[in-house]
mmCIF file of C-alpha atoms in Angstrom:
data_model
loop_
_atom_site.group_PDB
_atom_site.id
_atom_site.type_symbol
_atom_site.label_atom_id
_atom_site.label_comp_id
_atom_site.label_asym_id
_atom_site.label_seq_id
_atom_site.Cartn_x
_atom_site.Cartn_y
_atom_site.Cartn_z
ATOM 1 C CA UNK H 1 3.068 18.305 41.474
ATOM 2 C CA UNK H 2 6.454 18.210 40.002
ATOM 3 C CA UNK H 3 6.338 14.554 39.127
ATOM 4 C CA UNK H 4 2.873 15.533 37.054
ATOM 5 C CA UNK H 5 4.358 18.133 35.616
ATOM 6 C CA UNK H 6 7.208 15.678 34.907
ATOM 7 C CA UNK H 7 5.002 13.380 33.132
ATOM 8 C CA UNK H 8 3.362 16.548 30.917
ATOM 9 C CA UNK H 9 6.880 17.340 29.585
ATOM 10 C CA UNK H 10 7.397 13.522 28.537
ATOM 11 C CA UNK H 11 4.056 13.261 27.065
ATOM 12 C CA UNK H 12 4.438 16.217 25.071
ATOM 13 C CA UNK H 13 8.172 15.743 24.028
ATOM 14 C CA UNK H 14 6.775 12.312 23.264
ATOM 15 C CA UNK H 15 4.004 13.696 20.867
ATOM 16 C CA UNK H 16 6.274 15.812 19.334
ATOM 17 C CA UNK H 17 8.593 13.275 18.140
ATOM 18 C CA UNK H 18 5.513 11.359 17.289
ATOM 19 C CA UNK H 19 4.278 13.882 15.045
ATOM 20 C CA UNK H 20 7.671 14.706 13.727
ATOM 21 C CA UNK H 21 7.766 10.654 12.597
ATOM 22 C CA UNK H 22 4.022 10.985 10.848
ATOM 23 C CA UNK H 23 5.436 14.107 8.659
ATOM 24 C CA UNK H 24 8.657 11.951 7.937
ATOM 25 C CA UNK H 25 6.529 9.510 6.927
ATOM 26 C CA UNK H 26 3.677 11.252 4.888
ATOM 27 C CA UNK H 27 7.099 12.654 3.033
ATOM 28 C CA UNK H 28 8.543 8.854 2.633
ATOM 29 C CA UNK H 29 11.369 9.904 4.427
ATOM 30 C CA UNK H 30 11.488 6.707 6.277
ATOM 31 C CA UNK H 31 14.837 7.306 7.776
ATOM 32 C CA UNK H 32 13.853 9.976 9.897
ATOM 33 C CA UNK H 33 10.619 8.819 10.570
ATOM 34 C CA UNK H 34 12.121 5.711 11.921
ATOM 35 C CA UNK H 35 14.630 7.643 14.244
ATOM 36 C CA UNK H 36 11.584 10.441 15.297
ATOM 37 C CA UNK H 37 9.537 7.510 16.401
ATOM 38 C CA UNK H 38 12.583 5.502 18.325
ATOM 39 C CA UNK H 39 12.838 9.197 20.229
ATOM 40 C CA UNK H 40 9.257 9.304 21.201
ATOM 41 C CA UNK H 41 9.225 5.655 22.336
ATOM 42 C CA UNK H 42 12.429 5.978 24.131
ATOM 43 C CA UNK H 43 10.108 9.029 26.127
ATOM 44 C CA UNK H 44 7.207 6.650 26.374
ATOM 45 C CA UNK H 45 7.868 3.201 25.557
ATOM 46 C CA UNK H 46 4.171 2.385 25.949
ATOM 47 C CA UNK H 47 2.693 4.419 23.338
ATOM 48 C CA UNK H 48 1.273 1.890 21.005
ATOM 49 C CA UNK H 49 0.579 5.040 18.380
ATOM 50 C CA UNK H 50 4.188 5.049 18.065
ATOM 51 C CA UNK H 51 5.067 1.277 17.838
ATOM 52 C CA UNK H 52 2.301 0.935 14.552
ATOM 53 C CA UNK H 53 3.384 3.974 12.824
ATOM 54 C CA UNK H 54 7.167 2.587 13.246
ATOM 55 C CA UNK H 55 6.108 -0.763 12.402
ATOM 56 C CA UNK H 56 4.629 0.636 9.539
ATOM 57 C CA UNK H 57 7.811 2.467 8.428
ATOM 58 C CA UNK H 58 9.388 -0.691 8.851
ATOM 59 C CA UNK H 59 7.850 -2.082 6.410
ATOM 60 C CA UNK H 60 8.182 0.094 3.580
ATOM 61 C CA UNK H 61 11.658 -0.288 4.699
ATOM 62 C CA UNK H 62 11.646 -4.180 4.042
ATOM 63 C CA UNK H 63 12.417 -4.613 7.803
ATOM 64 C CA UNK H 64 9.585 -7.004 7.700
ATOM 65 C CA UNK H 65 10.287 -9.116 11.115
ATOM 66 C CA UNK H 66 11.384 -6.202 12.816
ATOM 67 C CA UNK H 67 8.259 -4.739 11.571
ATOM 68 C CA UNK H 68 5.930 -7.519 13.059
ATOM 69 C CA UNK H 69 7.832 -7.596 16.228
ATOM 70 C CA UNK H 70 7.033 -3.958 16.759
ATOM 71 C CA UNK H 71 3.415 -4.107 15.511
ATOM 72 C CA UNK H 72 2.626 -7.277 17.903
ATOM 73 C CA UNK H 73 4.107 -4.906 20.557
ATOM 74 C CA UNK H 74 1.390 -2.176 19.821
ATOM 75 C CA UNK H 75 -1.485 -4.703 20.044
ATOM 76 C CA UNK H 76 -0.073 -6.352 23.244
ATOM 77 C CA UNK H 77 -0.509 -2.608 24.513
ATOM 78 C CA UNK H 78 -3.680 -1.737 22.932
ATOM 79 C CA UNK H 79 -5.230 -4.799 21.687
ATOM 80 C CA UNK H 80 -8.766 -3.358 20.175
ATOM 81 C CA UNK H 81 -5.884 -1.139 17.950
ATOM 82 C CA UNK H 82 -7.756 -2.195 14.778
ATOM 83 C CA UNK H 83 -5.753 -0.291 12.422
ATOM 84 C CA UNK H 84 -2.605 -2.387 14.192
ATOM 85 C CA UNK H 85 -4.136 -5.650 13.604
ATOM 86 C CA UNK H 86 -4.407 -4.470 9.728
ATOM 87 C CA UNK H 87 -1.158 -3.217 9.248
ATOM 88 C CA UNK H 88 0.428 -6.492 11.389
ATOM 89 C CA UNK H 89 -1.607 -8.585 8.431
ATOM 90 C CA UNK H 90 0.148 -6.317 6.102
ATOM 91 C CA UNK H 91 3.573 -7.341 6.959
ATOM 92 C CA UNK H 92 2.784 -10.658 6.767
ATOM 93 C CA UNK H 93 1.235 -10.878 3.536
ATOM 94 C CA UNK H 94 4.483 -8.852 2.587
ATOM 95 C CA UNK H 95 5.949 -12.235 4.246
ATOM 96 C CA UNK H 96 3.710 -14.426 2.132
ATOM 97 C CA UNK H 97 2.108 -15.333 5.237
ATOM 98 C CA UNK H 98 -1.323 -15.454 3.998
ATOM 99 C CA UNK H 99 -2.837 -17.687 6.907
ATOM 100 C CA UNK H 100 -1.588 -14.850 9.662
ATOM 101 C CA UNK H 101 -2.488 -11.834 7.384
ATOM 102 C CA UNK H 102 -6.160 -13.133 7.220
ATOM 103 C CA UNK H 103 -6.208 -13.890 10.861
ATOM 104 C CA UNK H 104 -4.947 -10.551 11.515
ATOM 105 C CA UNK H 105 -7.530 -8.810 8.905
ATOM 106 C CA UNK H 106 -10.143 -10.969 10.496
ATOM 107 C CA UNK H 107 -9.101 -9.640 14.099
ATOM 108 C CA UNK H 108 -9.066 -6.158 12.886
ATOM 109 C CA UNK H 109 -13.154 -6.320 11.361
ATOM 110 C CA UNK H 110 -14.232 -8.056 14.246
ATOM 111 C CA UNK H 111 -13.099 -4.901 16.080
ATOM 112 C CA UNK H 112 -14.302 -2.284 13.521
ATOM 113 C CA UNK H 113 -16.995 -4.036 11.498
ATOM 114 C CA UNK H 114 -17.046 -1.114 8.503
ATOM 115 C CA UNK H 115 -13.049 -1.063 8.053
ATOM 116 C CA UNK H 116 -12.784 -1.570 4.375
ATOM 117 C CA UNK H 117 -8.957 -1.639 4.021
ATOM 118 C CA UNK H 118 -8.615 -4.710 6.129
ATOM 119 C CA UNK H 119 -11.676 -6.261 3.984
ATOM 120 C CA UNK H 120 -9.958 -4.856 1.033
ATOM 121 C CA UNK H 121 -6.459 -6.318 2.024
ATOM 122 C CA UNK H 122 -8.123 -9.671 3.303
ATOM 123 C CA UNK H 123 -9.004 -9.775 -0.600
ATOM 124 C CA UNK H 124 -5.743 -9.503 -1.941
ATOM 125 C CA UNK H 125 -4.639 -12.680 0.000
ATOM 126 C CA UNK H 126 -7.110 -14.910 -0.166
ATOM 127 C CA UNK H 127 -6.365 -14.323 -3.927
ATOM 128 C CA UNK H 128 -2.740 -15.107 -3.306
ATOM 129 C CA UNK H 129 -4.183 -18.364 -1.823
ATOM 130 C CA UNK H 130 -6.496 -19.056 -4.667
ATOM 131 C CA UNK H 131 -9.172 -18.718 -3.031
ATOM 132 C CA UNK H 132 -11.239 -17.047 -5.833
ATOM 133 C CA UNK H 133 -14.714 -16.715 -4.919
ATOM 134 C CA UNK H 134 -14.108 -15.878 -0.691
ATOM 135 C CA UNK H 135 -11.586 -13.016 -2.783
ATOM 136 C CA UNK H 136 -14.378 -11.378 -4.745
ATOM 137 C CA UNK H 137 -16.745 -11.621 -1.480
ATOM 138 C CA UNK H 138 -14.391 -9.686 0.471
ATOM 139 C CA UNK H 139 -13.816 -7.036 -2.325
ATOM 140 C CA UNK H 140 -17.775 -6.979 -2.454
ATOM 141 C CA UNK H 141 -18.272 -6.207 1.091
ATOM 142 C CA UNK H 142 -15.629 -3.339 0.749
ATOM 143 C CA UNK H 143 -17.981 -1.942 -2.354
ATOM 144 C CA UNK H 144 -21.353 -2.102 -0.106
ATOM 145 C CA UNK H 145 -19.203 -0.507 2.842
ATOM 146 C CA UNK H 146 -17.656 2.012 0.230
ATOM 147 C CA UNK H 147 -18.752 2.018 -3.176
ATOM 148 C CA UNK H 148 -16.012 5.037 -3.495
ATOM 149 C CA UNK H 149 -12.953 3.290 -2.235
ATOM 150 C CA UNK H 150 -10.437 3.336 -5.612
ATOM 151 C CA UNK H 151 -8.177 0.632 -3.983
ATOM 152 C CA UNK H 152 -11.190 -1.908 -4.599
ATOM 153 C CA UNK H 153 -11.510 -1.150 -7.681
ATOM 154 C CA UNK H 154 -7.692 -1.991 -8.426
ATOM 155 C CA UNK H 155 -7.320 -4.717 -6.710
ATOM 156 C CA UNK H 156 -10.615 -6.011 -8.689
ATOM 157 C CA UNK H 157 -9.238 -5.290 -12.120
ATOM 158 C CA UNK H 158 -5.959 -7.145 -10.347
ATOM 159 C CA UNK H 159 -8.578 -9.855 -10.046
ATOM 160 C CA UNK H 160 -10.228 -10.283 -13.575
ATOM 161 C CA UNK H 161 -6.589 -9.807 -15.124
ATOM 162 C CA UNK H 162 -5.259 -12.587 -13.127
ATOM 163 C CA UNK H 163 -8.119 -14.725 -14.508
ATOM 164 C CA UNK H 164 -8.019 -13.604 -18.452
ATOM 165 C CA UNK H 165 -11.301 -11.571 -18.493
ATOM 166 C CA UNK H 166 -9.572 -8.382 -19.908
ATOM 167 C CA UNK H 167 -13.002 -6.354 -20.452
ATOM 168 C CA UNK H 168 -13.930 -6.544 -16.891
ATOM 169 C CA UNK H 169 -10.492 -5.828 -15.928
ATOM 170 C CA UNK H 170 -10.154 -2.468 -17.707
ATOM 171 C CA UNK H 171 -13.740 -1.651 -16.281
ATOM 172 C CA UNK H 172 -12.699 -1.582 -12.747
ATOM 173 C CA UNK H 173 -9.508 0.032 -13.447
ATOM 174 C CA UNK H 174 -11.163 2.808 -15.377
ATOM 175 C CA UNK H 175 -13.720 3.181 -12.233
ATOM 176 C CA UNK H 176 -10.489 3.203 -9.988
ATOM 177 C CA UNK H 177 -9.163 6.331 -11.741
ATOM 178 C CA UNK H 178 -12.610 7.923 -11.867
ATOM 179 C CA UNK H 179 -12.392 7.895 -8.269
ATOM 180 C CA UNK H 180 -8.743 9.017 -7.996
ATOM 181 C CA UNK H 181 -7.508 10.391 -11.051
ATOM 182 C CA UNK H 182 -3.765 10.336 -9.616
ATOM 183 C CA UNK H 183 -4.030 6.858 -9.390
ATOM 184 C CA UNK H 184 0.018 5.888 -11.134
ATOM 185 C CA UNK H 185 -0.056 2.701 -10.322
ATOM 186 C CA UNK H 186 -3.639 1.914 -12.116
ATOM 187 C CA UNK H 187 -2.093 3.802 -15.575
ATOM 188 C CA UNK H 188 0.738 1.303 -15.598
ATOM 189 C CA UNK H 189 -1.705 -1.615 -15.409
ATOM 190 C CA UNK H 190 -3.660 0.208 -18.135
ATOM 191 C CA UNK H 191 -0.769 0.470 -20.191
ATOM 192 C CA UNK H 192 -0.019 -3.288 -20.168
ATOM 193 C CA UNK H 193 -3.574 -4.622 -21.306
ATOM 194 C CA UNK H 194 -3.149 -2.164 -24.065
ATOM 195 C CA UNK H 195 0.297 -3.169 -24.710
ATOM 196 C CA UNK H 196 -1.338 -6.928 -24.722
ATOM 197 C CA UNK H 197 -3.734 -5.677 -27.077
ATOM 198 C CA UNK H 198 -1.657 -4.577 -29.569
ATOM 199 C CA UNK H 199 -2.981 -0.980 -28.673
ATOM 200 C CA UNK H 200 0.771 0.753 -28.502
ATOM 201 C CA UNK H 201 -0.308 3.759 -28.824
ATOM 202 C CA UNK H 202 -2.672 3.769 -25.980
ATOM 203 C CA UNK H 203 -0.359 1.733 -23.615
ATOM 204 C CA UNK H 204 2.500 4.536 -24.624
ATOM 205 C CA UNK H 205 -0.309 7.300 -23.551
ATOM 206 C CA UNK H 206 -1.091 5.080 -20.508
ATOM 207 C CA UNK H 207 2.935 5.163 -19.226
ATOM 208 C CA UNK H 208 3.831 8.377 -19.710
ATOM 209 C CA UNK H 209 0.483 9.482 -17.807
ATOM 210 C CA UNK H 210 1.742 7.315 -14.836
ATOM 211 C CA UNK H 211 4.891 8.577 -15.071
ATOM 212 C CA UNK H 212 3.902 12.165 -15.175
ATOM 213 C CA UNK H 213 2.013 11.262 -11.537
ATOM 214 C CA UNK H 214 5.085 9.378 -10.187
ATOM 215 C CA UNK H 215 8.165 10.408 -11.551
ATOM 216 C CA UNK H 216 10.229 8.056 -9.858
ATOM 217 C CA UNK H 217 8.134 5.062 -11.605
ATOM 218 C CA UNK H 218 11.154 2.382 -12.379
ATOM 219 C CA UNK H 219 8.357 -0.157 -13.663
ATOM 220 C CA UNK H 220 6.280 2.034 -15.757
ATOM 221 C CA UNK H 221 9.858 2.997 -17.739
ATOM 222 C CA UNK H 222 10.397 -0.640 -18.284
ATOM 223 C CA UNK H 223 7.286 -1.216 -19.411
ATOM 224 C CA UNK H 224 7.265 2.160 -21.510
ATOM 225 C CA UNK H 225 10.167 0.366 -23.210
ATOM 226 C CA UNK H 226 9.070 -2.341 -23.973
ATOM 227 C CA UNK H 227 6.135 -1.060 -26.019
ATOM 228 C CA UNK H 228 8.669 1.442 -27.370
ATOM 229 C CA UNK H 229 10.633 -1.404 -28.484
ATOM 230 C CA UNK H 230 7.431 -3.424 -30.190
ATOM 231 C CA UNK H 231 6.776 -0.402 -32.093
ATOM 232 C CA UNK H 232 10.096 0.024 -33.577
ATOM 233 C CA UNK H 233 11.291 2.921 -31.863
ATOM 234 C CA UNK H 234 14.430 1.283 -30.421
ATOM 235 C CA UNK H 235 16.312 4.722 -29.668
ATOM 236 C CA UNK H 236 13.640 6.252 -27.188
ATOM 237 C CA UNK H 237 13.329 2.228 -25.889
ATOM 238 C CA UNK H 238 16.794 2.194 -24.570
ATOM 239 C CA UNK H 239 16.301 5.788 -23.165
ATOM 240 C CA UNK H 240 13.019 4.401 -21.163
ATOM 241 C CA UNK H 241 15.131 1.181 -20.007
ATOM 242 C CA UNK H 242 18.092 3.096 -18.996
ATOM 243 C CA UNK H 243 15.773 5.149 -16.477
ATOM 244 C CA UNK H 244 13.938 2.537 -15.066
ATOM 245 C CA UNK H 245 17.841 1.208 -14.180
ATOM 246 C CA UNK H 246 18.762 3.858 -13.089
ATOM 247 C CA UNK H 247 15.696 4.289 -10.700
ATOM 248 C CA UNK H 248 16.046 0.483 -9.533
ATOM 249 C CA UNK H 249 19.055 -1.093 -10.494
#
């Protein structure tokens, strides 16, 4: 009985660390996250829960072999861990390992067959490969999976950008932010076919509404700038370029 109750007090002091980390984490204060993790894996170093958040965190951290150690050590525990599998793909597409990211991806739908992020993610590198048309089959299967998923729709107008066909580009961004209005990232991209365009005043509207969703936007600034600058207004252009320093030196 005492050893049980033993293993209750690790479990929960485990899951307490563990949820600690997540909060860390949902608050990109990756730091902590990383350190409440290590504490609930030092309570129950098979907890493979633990092991992909942290390999997560990792990541974001640019820790990106430590990261893929750690997330290989959560499948090894759990190995039908689909989101693991996905988020092992993602650090090594951050590697530019595009051959193990689709493997991984491709281990993680055979698993869960409807799990659009690894479709979605499978996507973005076989268009890193070049591999066009297997690309725009993956980002199809995402849309008949979830015609609702905004990420698609980015990494679509990503897509059509990358390949010149501007219209079809701004299409599937503008049905991105329909989807998630908050969407910064999508504004910037916005701004910079309008900026292409010759559209300043659009691509100005465009980076200031990204900024307003992410404050802490170092490339929408630059870019800001820069259309700043092409419209002559070289005082509030230096301003913009100074922040985005400032925010990534």
């Amino acid at each position: 009985l005492k050893a049980y109750k033993n293993c209750i007090s690790i479990k929960l002091d485990a899951e307490i660390f563990y949820n600690m980390g997540v909060i860390f984490q949902q608050q990109e204060k990756f730091d902590e996250a990383v350190k409440a993790y290590k504490n609930a894996l030092s309570l129950k170093p098979n907890y493979p829960e633990a092991l992909n958040n942290h390999g997560v965190v990792l990541k974001y951290q640019g820790r990106i072999n430590e990261s893929i150690e750690v997330l290989k050590k959560s499948i090894l525990l759990k190995p039908d861990f689909a989101e693991a599998h996905t988020n092992l793909g993602n650090s090594f597409q951050e590697q530019n390992n595009m051959d193990e990211a689709i493997e991984a991806y491709n281990n993680a739908t055979s698993i869960k067959p409807d799990y659009v992020e690894a479709y979605n993610n499978k996507g973005v590198a076989l268009k890193i490969q070049g591999k066009f048309e297997e690309a725009l089959q993956a980002y199809k299967k995402v849309l008949s999976l979830n015609p609702n998923y905004a990420d698609v729709y980015n990494n679509m107008g990503d897509f059509f950008q990358d390949q010149g066909k501007f219209d079809e580009s701004m299409e599937n961004y503008k049905k991105a932010l329909s989807i998630k209005p908050e969407y910064a990232e999508v504004y910037n991209k916005l701004g910079v076919i309008y900026k292409n365009q010759g559209k300043l005043d659009k691509s100005l509207e465009a980076y200031n509404k990204a900024i307003s969703l992410k404050p802490n936007y170092a490339e929408a600034y630059n870019n800001l700038g820069i259309s700043l600058n092409h419209q002559g207004n070289l005082d509030k252009a230096v301003e913009a370029y100074e922040k985005s320093i400032l925010l990534k030196p």
